[in-house]
C-alpha cells in the first residue's frame, strides 16, 4: 500500500520481477493498482543447487499467479518447503491457504494461527538462511527478513520499491514505524544490507539511501501535519480529512483513504506527545 510522493530513484512501469540476486527470484503478481504499484512481489528464495525453497508472500487469492510461483520453483528443480508472510494484508497473504494446498508447505507469520515467527528467529531452508527482523508500524504484524548471503533485506510493505508506505492506523502505529526505520537504517549502515527486496515495486539497489529518504519523508510529512492542524484543521469537524485535503492535495484521490490512515496515525502520534 502506498501514498505520498515517489522516491527519487524509482523507475515507474519497468519492474517485471525475475531473478535479482543469486538466491532471490521475484514472481510478480498481475494485480497492479495505485495501492499495489506494479503488483505484489512474491519472492522465491533458493540456495544455489538446493531442492527446497522458501516463498515469501504468495500474494492475493489469484490461482494463475499461485500456480506460476509453484511452476517457477519446479523449473529450478526444487519444491516449496516453507511459506512466510511479511504481514496479513490481503494482497500478500490472502492466497496463503490455497498456496499451502498446492505445495503442502506450512505457512509461517506472526500469529493468526500460523506457525509463529518472532524477532531474531533464524529460518533455514535447503541451506539458505533468513533472519527475522520485527518491523512493526505499517501493521503491528509486519516482519522483514535479512538474507545475509546476498546482503539483502526483504521488507514487505515496510519499505517499498517506489513511493512511500502507509501507516495503517489503528493497527499500524507511527512511533513503531519510526523505530523500525531506525532499525533498518542500522542494518544498512554497516554494509550488512545493501539492497532491499520490497513487497511492491522494483528492487532497491541502494538500501541506505532509500531508508534515509523514508526517514526524511516521514519527518517532513509529520511537520506538514503539525502545521495543518495548527492552521485550523484541528478545529475542523473531521480533522483527519481536513489534513488530508491540505497535506495530500498533490496525490491522486484514489489513495486518499490510505493517506487518511497515515494522517490518523500521525495525529495520534502528535497528540500523545503534546501532553
Ligand atoms: Zn500491507
Coordinates of N, CA and C in Angstrom, one line a residue, residues 85-239:
X85 N 4.9 -15.1 5.6 CA 4.1 -13.9 5.3 C 4.8 -12.7 6.0
X86 N 5.0 -11.6 5.2 CA 5.6 -10.4 5.8 C 4.5 -9.7 6.7
X87 N 3.2 -9.8 6.4 CA 2.2 -9.3 7.2 C 0.8 -9.8 6.6
X88 N -0.3 -9.5 7.3 CA -1.5 -10.1 7.0 C -2.4 -9.5 6.0
X89 N -2.0 -8.4 5.4 CA -2.8 -7.7 4.3 C -3.1 -8.7 3.2
X90 N -4.3 -8.5 2.6 CA -4.8 -9.5 1.7 C -3.9 -9.6 0.4
X91 N -3.3 -8.5 0.0 CA -2.5 -8.5 -1.2 C -1.2 -9.3 -1.1
X92 N -0.9 -9.7 0.2 CA 0.3 -10.5 0.5 C -0.1 -11.9 0.9
X93 N -1.2 -12.0 1.7 CA -1.5 -13.2 2.5 C -2.8 -14.0 2.1
X94 N -3.6 -13.3 1.3 CA -4.9 -14.0 1.1 C -4.8 -15.3 0.4
X95 N -3.8 -15.5 -0.5 CA -3.6 -16.7 -1.2 C -2.9 -17.8 -0.4
X96 N -2.5 -17.5 0.8 CA -1.6 -18.4 1.6 C -2.3 -19.8 1.8
X97 N -3.6 -19.8 2.1 CA -4.2 -21.1 2.3 C -4.2 -22.0 1.1
X98 N -4.6 -21.4 0.0 CA -4.6 -22.1 -1.3 C -3.2 -22.5 -1.7
X99 N -2.2 -21.7 -1.4 CA -0.9 -22.0 -1.8 C -0.4 -23.2 -0.9
X100 N -0.8 -23.2 0.3 CA -0.5 -24.4 1.2 C -1.1 -25.7 0.6
X101 N -2.3 -25.6 0.1 CA -2.9 -26.7 -0.6 C -2.1 -27.2 -1.8
X102 N -1.6 -26.2 -2.6 CA -0.9 -26.6 -3.8 C 0.5 -27.1 -3.5
X103 N 1.1 -26.7 -2.4 CA 2.5 -27.0 -2.1 C 2.7 -28.0 -0.9
X104 N 1.7 -28.1 0.0 CA 1.9 -28.9 1.1 C 2.8 -28.3 2.2
X105 N 3.3 -27.1 1.9 CA 4.2 -26.5 2.8 C 3.5 -25.7 3.9
X106 N 4.1 -25.6 5.1 CA 3.5 -24.8 6.2 C 3.6 -23.3 6.0
X107 N 2.7 -22.6 6.5 CA 2.8 -21.1 6.4 C 3.2 -20.5 7.8
X108 N 4.2 -19.6 7.7 CA 4.7 -19.0 9.0 C 4.5 -17.5 8.9
X109 N 4.1 -16.9 10.1 CA 3.9 -15.5 10.1 C 3.8 -15.1 11.6
X110 N 3.4 -13.9 11.9 CA 3.1 -13.5 13.3 C 1.7 -13.9 13.6
X111 N 1.4 -14.8 14.4 CA 0.1 -15.1 14.9 C -0.9 -15.6 13.8
X112 N -2.2 -15.3 14.1 CA -3.3 -15.7 13.2 C -3.3 -17.1 12.8
X113 N -2.9 -18.0 13.8 CA -3.0 -19.4 13.6 C -1.8 -20.0 12.8
X114 N -0.9 -19.2 12.4 CA 0.3 -19.7 11.6 C 1.4 -20.1 12.6
X115 N 2.2 -21.0 12.2 CA 3.4 -21.4 13.0 C 4.2 -20.1 13.2
X116 N 4.3 -19.7 14.4 CA 4.8 -18.4 14.8 C 6.2 -18.1 14.4
X117 N 6.5 -16.8 14.1 CA 7.8 -16.3 13.8 C 8.0 -15.1 14.7
X118 N 9.2 -14.9 15.2 CA 9.4 -13.7 16.1 C 10.8 -13.1 15.8
X119 N 11.0 -11.9 16.3 CA 12.3 -11.2 16.1 C 13.5 -12.1 16.5
X120 N 14.5 -12.1 15.6 CA 15.7 -12.8 15.9 C 15.7 -14.3 15.5
X121 N 14.5 -14.8 15.1 CA 14.4 -16.2 14.7 C 15.3 -16.4 13.4
X122 N 15.9 -17.5 13.3 CA 16.6 -17.8 12.1 C 15.8 -19.0 11.4
X123 N 15.5 -18.7 10.1 CA 14.8 -19.7 9.3 C 15.8 -20.3 8.3
X124 N 16.0 -21.6 8.4 CA 16.9 -22.3 7.5 C 16.1 -23.3 6.6
X125 N 16.2 -23.1 5.3 CA 15.6 -23.9 4.3 C 16.5 -24.3 3.2
X126 N 16.8 -25.6 3.0 CA 17.7 -26.0 2.0 C 19.1 -25.3 2.0
X127 N 19.6 -25.1 3.2 CA 20.9 -24.4 3.3 C 20.8 -22.9 3.2
X128 N 19.7 -22.4 2.9 CA 19.5 -20.9 2.9 C 19.1 -20.4 4.2
X129 N 19.8 -19.3 4.7 CA 19.5 -18.7 6.0 C 18.8 -17.4 5.9
X130 N 17.7 -17.2 6.6 CA 17.0 -16.0 6.7 C 16.9 -15.6 8.2
X131 N 17.1 -14.3 8.5 CA 16.9 -13.8 9.9 C 15.7 -12.9 10.0
X132 N 14.9 -13.2 10.9 CA 13.7 -12.4 11.1 C 14.0 -11.1 11.9
X133 N 13.5 -10.0 11.3 CA 13.7 -8.7 11.9 C 12.2 -8.1 12.0
X134 N 11.8 -8.0 13.3 CA 10.4 -7.5 13.5 C 10.4 -6.0 13.2
X135 N 9.6 -5.6 12.3 CA 9.5 -4.2 11.8 C 8.0 -3.7 11.8
X136 N 7.4 -3.6 13.0 CA 6.0 -3.2 13.1 C 5.9 -1.7 12.7
X137 N 4.7 -1.3 12.4 CA 4.4 0.1 12.0 C 3.5 0.2 10.9
X138 N 3.8 -0.3 9.7 CA 2.9 -0.4 8.6 C 1.6 -1.2 9.1
X139 N 1.9 -2.3 9.7 CA 0.9 -3.0 10.5 C 1.6 -3.5 11.8
X140 N 0.9 -4.0 12.8 CA 1.5 -4.5 14.0 C 2.2 -5.8 13.8
X141 N 1.9 -6.5 12.7 CA 2.5 -7.8 12.5 C 3.5 -7.8 11.4
X142 N 4.0 -6.7 11.0 CA 5.0 -6.6 9.9 C 6.4 -7.1 10.3
X143 N 6.8 -8.1 9.4 CA 8.2 -8.6 9.6 C 9.0 -8.3 8.4
X144 N 10.3 -8.2 8.6 CA 11.3 -8.1 7.5 C 12.2 -9.3 7.7
X145 N 12.9 -9.6 6.6 CA 13.8 -10.8 6.6 C 15.1 -10.5 6.0
X146 N 16.2 -10.7 6.7 CA 17.5 -10.4 6.2 C 18.0 -11.7 5.5
X147 N 18.6 -11.6 4.4 CA 19.2 -12.7 3.6 C 20.7 -12.3 3.5
X148 N 21.4 -12.7 4.6 CA 22.8 -12.2 4.7 C 23.7 -12.6 3.5
X149 N 23.5 -13.8 3.0 CA 24.4 -14.3 1.9 C 24.3 -13.3 0.7
X150 N 23.2 -12.7 0.5 CA 23.0 -11.7 -0.6 C 23.0 -10.3 -0.2
X151 N 23.3 -10.0 1.1 CA 23.3 -8.6 1.6 C 22.0 -7.9 1.3
X152 N 20.9 -8.7 1.4 CA 19.6 -8.1 1.1 C 18.6 -8.2 2.3
X153 N 17.6 -7.3 2.2 CA 16.6 -7.3 3.3 C 15.3 -7.3 2.5
X154 N 14.4 -8.3 2.9 CA 13.1 -8.3 2.3 C 12.2 -7.6 3.3
X155 N 11.5 -6.5 2.8 CA 10.8 -5.6 3.7 C 9.3 -5.6 3.7
X156 N 8.7 -6.4 2.8 CA 7.2 -6.4 2.7 C 6.8 -5.0 2.4
X157 N 5.8 -4.5 3.1 CA 5.3 -3.1 2.9 C 6.0 -2.1 3.8
X158 N 7.0 -2.5 4.6 CA 7.6 -1.5 5.5 C 8.5 -0.5 4.7
X159 N 9.2 -1.0 3.7 CA 9.9 -0.1 2.7 C 9.5 -0.6 1.3
X160 N 9.0 0.2 0.4 CA 8.6 -0.2 -0.9 C 9.7 0.2 -1.9
X161 N 9.5 -0.4 -3.1 CA 10.5 -0.1 -4.2 C 10.3 1.3 -4.8
X162 N 9.1 1.9 -4.6 CA 8.8 3.2 -5.2 C 7.7 3.8 -4.3
X163 N 7.8 5.2 -4.1 CA 6.9 5.9 -3.2 C 7.1 5.5 -1.8
X164 N 6.2 5.9 -0.9 CA 6.3 5.6 0.5 C 5.1 4.8 1.0
X165 N 5.2 4.2 2.1 CA 4.2 3.3 2.6 C 3.2 4.0 3.5
X166 N 2.1 3.3 3.8 CA 1.0 3.7 4.6 C 1.3 3.2 6.0
X167 N 1.1 4.0 7.0 CA 1.0 3.5 8.4 C -0.5 3.3 8.6
X168 N -0.9 2.0 8.6 CA -2.3 1.6 8.5 C -3.0 1.7 9.9
X169 N -3.2 2.9 10.4 CA -3.9 3.2 11.6 C -5.3 2.6 11.6
X170 N -5.8 2.0 12.7 CA -5.1 2.0 14.0 C -4.2 0.8 14.3
X171 N -4.2 -0.2 13.4 CA -3.3 -1.4 13.6 C -1.8 -0.9 13.5
X172 N -1.6 -0.1 12.5 CA -0.2 0.4 12.3 C -0.1 1.6 13.2
X173 N 1.2 1.9 13.5 CA 1.5 2.9 14.6 C 2.7 3.6 14.2
X174 N 2.7 5.0 14.2 CA 3.8 5.8 13.7 C 5.1 5.6 14.6
X175 N 5.0 5.6 15.9 CA 6.2 5.5 16.8 C 6.9 4.2 16.5
X176 N 6.1 3.1 16.3 CA 6.7 1.8 16.0 C 7.3 1.8 14.6
X177 N 6.6 2.5 13.7 CA 7.2 2.6 12.3 C 8.5 3.3 12.3
X178 N 8.6 4.4 13.0 CA 9.8 5.2 13.0 C 11.0 4.4 13.7
X179 N 10.6 3.6 14.7 CA 11.7 2.7 15.3 C 12.1 1.7 14.3
X180 N 11.2 1.2 13.5 CA 11.5 0.1 12.6 C 12.4 0.7 11.5
X181 N 12.2 1.9 11.0 CA 13.0 2.5 10.0 C 14.4 2.8 10.6
X182 N 14.5 3.1 11.9 CA 15.8 3.3 12.6 C 16.5 2.0 12.6
X183 N 15.8 0.9 12.9 CA 16.4 -0.4 12.9 C 17.0 -0.8 11.5
X184 N 16.2 -0.5 10.5 CA 16.6 -0.9 9.1 C 17.8 0.0 8.7
X185 N 17.8 1.3 9.1 CA 18.9 2.1 8.9 C 20.2 1.6 9.5
X186 N 20.1 1.1 10.7 CA 21.2 0.5 11.4 C 21.8 -0.7 10.6
X187 N 20.9 -1.5 10.1 CA 21.3 -2.7 9.3 C 22.0 -2.3 8.0
X188 N 21.5 -1.2 7.4 CA 22.1 -0.8 6.1 C 23.4 0.0 6.4
X189 N 23.5 0.6 7.6 CA 24.7 1.4 7.9 C 26.0 0.7 7.8
X190 N 26.0 -0.5 8.4 CA 27.3 -1.3 8.4 C 27.6 -2.0 7.1
X191 N 26.8 -1.9 6.1 CA 27.1 -2.6 4.8 C 26.5 -4.0 4.8
X192 N 26.0 -4.4 6.0 CA 25.4 -5.8 6.0 C 24.3 -6.0 5.0
X193 N 23.4 -4.9 4.9 CA 22.3 -4.9 4.0 C 22.6 -3.8 3.0
X194 N 22.7 -4.2 1.7 CA 23.0 -3.2 0.7 C 21.8 -3.0 -0.2
X195 N 20.9 -4.0 -0.4 CA 19.8 -3.9 -1.3 C 18.5 -4.3 -0.5
X196 N 17.4 -3.7 -1.0 CA 16.1 -4.0 -0.4 C 15.2 -4.7 -1.5
X197 N 14.6 -5.8 -1.1 CA 13.7 -6.6 -1.9 C 12.3 -6.3 -1.3
X198 N 11.6 -5.4 -1.9 CA 10.3 -4.9 -1.3 C 9.1 -5.7 -1.7
X199 N 8.0 -5.5 -1.0 CA 6.8 -6.2 -1.2 C 6.0 -5.7 -2.5
X200 N 6.4 -4.5 -2.9 CA 5.8 -3.9 -4.2 C 6.9 -3.0 -4.8
X201 N 7.0 -3.0 -6.1 CA 7.9 -2.1 -6.8 C 9.2 -2.8 -7.0
X202 N 10.1 -2.1 -7.7 CA 11.4 -2.6 -8.1 C 12.4 -2.8 -6.9
X203 N 13.4 -3.7 -7.1 CA 14.4 -3.9 -6.1 C 15.1 -2.5 -5.9
X204 N 15.5 -2.3 -4.7 CA 16.2 -1.0 -4.3 C 17.6 -1.3 -4.2
X205 N 18.5 -0.8 -5.1 CA 19.9 -1.2 -5.1 C 20.7 -0.5 -4.0
X206 N 20.2 0.7 -3.6 CA 20.9 1.5 -2.5 C 20.0 1.6 -1.3
X207 N 20.0 0.5 -0.5 CA 19.2 0.4 0.7 C 19.3 1.6 1.6
X208 N 20.5 2.0 1.8 CA 20.8 3.1 2.8 C 20.2 4.4 2.3
X209 N 20.3 4.7 1.0 CA 19.7 6.0 0.5 C 18.2 5.9 0.6
X210 N 17.6 4.8 0.3 CA 16.2 4.7 0.3 C 15.6 4.8 1.8
X211 N 16.3 4.2 2.7 CA 15.8 4.3 4.1 C 16.0 5.8 4.6
X212 N 17.1 6.4 4.2 CA 17.3 7.8 4.5 C 16.2 8.7 4.0
X213 N 15.8 8.4 2.7 CA 14.7 9.1 2.1 C 13.4 8.9 2.9
X214 N 13.2 7.6 3.3 CA 11.9 7.3 4.0 C 11.9 8.1 5.3
X215 N 13.0 8.2 6.0 CA 13.0 8.8 7.3 C 12.8 10.4 7.1
X216 N 13.5 10.9 6.1 CA 13.3 12.3 5.8 C 11.9 12.6 5.5
X217 N 11.3 11.8 4.6 CA 10.0 12.0 4.1 C 9.0 12.0 5.3
X218 N 9.2 11.0 6.2 CA 8.3 10.9 7.4 C 8.4 12.1 8.3
X219 N 9.6 12.6 8.5 CA 9.8 13.8 9.3 C 9.1 15.0 8.6
X220 N 9.2 15.1 7.3 CA 8.6 16.2 6.6 C 7.1 16.2 6.6
X221 N 6.5 15.0 6.4 CA 5.1 14.8 6.5 C 4.6 15.2 7.8
X222 N 5.3 14.7 8.9 CA 4.8 15.0 10.2 C 4.8 16.5 10.5
X223 N 5.8 17.2 10.0 CA 5.8 18.6 10.2 C 4.7 19.3 9.4
X224 N 4.4 18.8 8.2 CA 3.2 19.3 7.4 C 1.9 19.1 8.2
X225 N 1.8 17.9 8.8 CA 0.5 17.6 9.5 C 0.4 18.5 10.7
X226 N 1.5 18.7 11.4 CA 1.5 19.5 12.6 C 1.1 21.0 12.2
X227 N 1.6 21.4 11.1 CA 1.3 22.8 10.6 C -0.1 22.9 10.2
X228 N -0.7 21.9 9.5 CA -2.1 21.9 9.0 C -3.0 21.9 10.2
X229 N -2.7 21.2 11.3 CA -3.5 21.2 12.5 C -3.5 22.6 13.1
X230 N -2.3 23.1 13.2 CA -2.2 24.5 13.8 C -2.9 25.5 13.0
X231 N -2.9 25.4 11.7 CA -3.5 26.3 10.8 C -5.1 26.2 10.8
X232 N -5.7 25.3 11.5 CA -7.1 25.3 11.6 C -7.7 23.9 11.4
X233 N -7.0 22.9 10.9 CA -7.5 21.6 10.6 C -8.0 21.0 12.0
X234 N -7.3 21.3 13.0 CA -7.6 20.7 14.4 C -9.0 21.1 14.8
X235 N -9.5 22.2 14.3 CA -10.9 22.7 14.7 C -11.9 22.2 13.7
X236 N -11.5 21.6 12.6 CA -12.5 21.1 11.6 C -13.4 20.0 12.1
X237 N -14.6 19.8 11.6 CA -15.4 18.7 12.0 C -14.7 17.4 11.9
X238 N -14.0 17.2 10.8 CA -13.2 16.0 10.7 C -11.7 16.3 10.4
X239 N -11.0 16.5 11.5 CA -9.6 17.0 11.4 C -8.7 16.1 10.5

